[in-house]
């Protein structure tokens, strides 16, 4: 088999890239290790920046998001029981869309099916060959048979644990990493959210987040230790740990109920540099990870894909490799800014240090954020997403 671009991974990065390339008549095949149902069963964040929304519209998959998504013009931060609101609309004239990544992935899959573009699910033993030459190949097994896909380029969109980044010799890659000594325990419930807007909670007992998927479905998170066993978190314990961290109004409005999903995610910051190796281009979680505070993971995957799709279109339509040659540098500039913001929000809101100096710095920073128009504007500018 032969294609122009072999895409490894059918997460948001791979699917969105496939859709944008298809729009421009560039042939692509997606190889995904899991089944489509498995990909759709993963619950991830759900805050979509304006620039990401625009890109989804360009890819022709934004209709359901605009219909069912919730436009949020601000966000709330609760510090030790007192809630503060930051208005994106007033500060920077923008908003974000709250729409679950699961729904978005489904829209991308439906778009791909409608376009008739090929995706191989349950592709086993995916391996990259000759990436430093002009004739790269990808081998894999599907339905018990060995296959080989010849291509011009490989897009490594296979997430943090994927095979693409690992195919590059370790000496060619710089891994920048910071691991936080904590995780997020998240639950999804069919109960109405406590507020119309997300509430990020800083509390002596630890961080919490009240988020949502719809007016009838909520997503809550609690800071937890990395050693935490999910079996020791029955729903009742989750609610009992959440309640004291909230302000009085949110506590009074909290509707508890059985969880329909519960999981623990570790917090990690990671950036691999560069993001290009010959014919291999990394995009999304394959190249970088942010802690979920600030919800930048999906949005960063989208911005990588935007730079890469434009570069590939330039290559095929205009016979220019300028975009491909600067892909890594351009993508990393935006990645590092989102890494900075996610790290900053994580350090600002979690109980990480027992040192009173660190605690007081957190409180001073928060007080400055609520009192200074300049600080609030910088926050809003980053939260709604920096321009491409
Ligand atoms: N071969 C083929 N596919 C693979 C392989 C492999 N060896 N390894 C991983 N994959 C697939 C995974 O099964 C997954 O479906 O690659 C996909 C990667 O998807 P994501 O992990 O969602 O990464 P990405 O598309 O970059 O999305 C980034 O979405 O998933 C969130 O937390 C993530 O918010 C971030 C954003
Ligand atoms: C979510 O709704 O899952 C969510 C929202 C905001 C975040 C992280 C996760 O910062």
mmCIF file of N, CA and C in Angstrom, residues 45 93 104 119 135 137 143 155 208 239 281 285 287 317 336 338 343:
data_model
loop_
_atom_site.group_PDB
_atom_site.id
_atom_site.type_symbol
_atom_site.label_atom_id
_atom_site.label_comp_id
_atom_site.label_asym_id
_atom_site.label_seq_id
_atom_site.Cartn_x
_atom_site.Cartn_y
_atom_site.Cartn_z
ATOM 1 N N UNK A 45 -10.124 16.053 28.977
ATOM 2 C CA UNK A 45 -10.602 17.415 29.272
ATOM 3 C C UNK A 45 -11.582 17.915 28.217
ATOM 4 N N UNK A 93 -11.873 39.978 25.394
ATOM 5 C CA UNK A 93 -12.884 39.930 24.325
ATOM 6 C C UNK A 93 -13.046 38.556 23.685
ATOM 7 N N UNK A 104 -15.859 15.365 20.661
ATOM 8 C CA UNK A 104 -15.063 15.907 19.563
ATOM 9 C C UNK A 104 -14.418 14.779 18.749
ATOM 10 N N UNK A 119 -8.885 4.287 7.764
ATOM 11 C CA UNK A 119 -8.304 4.155 9.103
ATOM 12 C C UNK A 119 -8.210 2.662 9.393
ATOM 13 N N UNK A 135 12.127 7.888 1.482
ATOM 14 C CA UNK A 135 11.171 6.791 1.253
ATOM 15 C C UNK A 135 10.855 6.054 2.552
ATOM 16 N N UNK A 137 8.720 4.113 5.495
ATOM 17 C CA UNK A 137 7.709 3.047 5.451
ATOM 18 C C UNK A 137 7.211 2.779 6.866
ATOM 19 N N UNK A 143 -5.485 -7.991 11.365
ATOM 20 C CA UNK A 143 -6.234 -9.235 11.099
ATOM 21 C C UNK A 143 -5.291 -10.405 10.798
ATOM 22 N N UNK A 155 3.350 11.110 10.200
ATOM 23 C CA UNK A 155 2.948 11.997 11.294
ATOM 24 C C UNK A 155 2.787 11.135 12.537
ATOM 25 N N UNK A 208 -9.125 21.262 43.893
ATOM 26 C CA UNK A 208 -10.300 20.591 43.325
ATOM 27 C C UNK A 208 -10.724 21.371 42.090
ATOM 28 N N UNK A 239 -17.244 12.560 47.340
ATOM 29 C CA UNK A 239 -18.092 13.726 47.659
ATOM 30 C C UNK A 239 -17.704 14.314 49.012
ATOM 31 N N UNK A 281 7.282 13.597 11.641
ATOM 32 C CA UNK A 281 6.848 14.803 12.355
ATOM 33 C C UNK A 281 6.003 14.375 13.548
ATOM 34 N N UNK A 285 0.342 14.804 21.986
ATOM 35 C CA UNK A 285 0.944 14.169 23.168
ATOM 36 C C UNK A 285 2.185 13.334 22.831
ATOM 37 N N UNK A 287 4.646 14.387 21.379
ATOM 38 C CA UNK A 287 5.788 15.299 21.535
ATOM 39 C C UNK A 287 5.803 16.002 22.884
ATOM 40 N N UNK A 317 1.194 21.591 -2.711
ATOM 41 C CA UNK A 317 0.538 22.514 -3.635
ATOM 42 C C UNK A 317 1.504 23.569 -4.178
ATOM 43 N N UNK A 336 5.900 25.733 24.316
ATOM 44 C CA UNK A 336 6.560 26.171 25.555
ATOM 45 C C UNK A 336 5.741 27.211 26.310
ATOM 46 N N UNK A 338 2.462 27.354 26.396
ATOM 47 C CA UNK A 338 1.375 26.622 27.060
ATOM 48 C C UNK A 338 1.931 25.764 28.199
ATOM 49 N N UNK A 343 2.117 24.829 33.888
ATOM 50 C CA UNK A 343 2.977 24.657 35.068
ATOM 51 C C UNK A 343 2.631 25.717 36.120
#
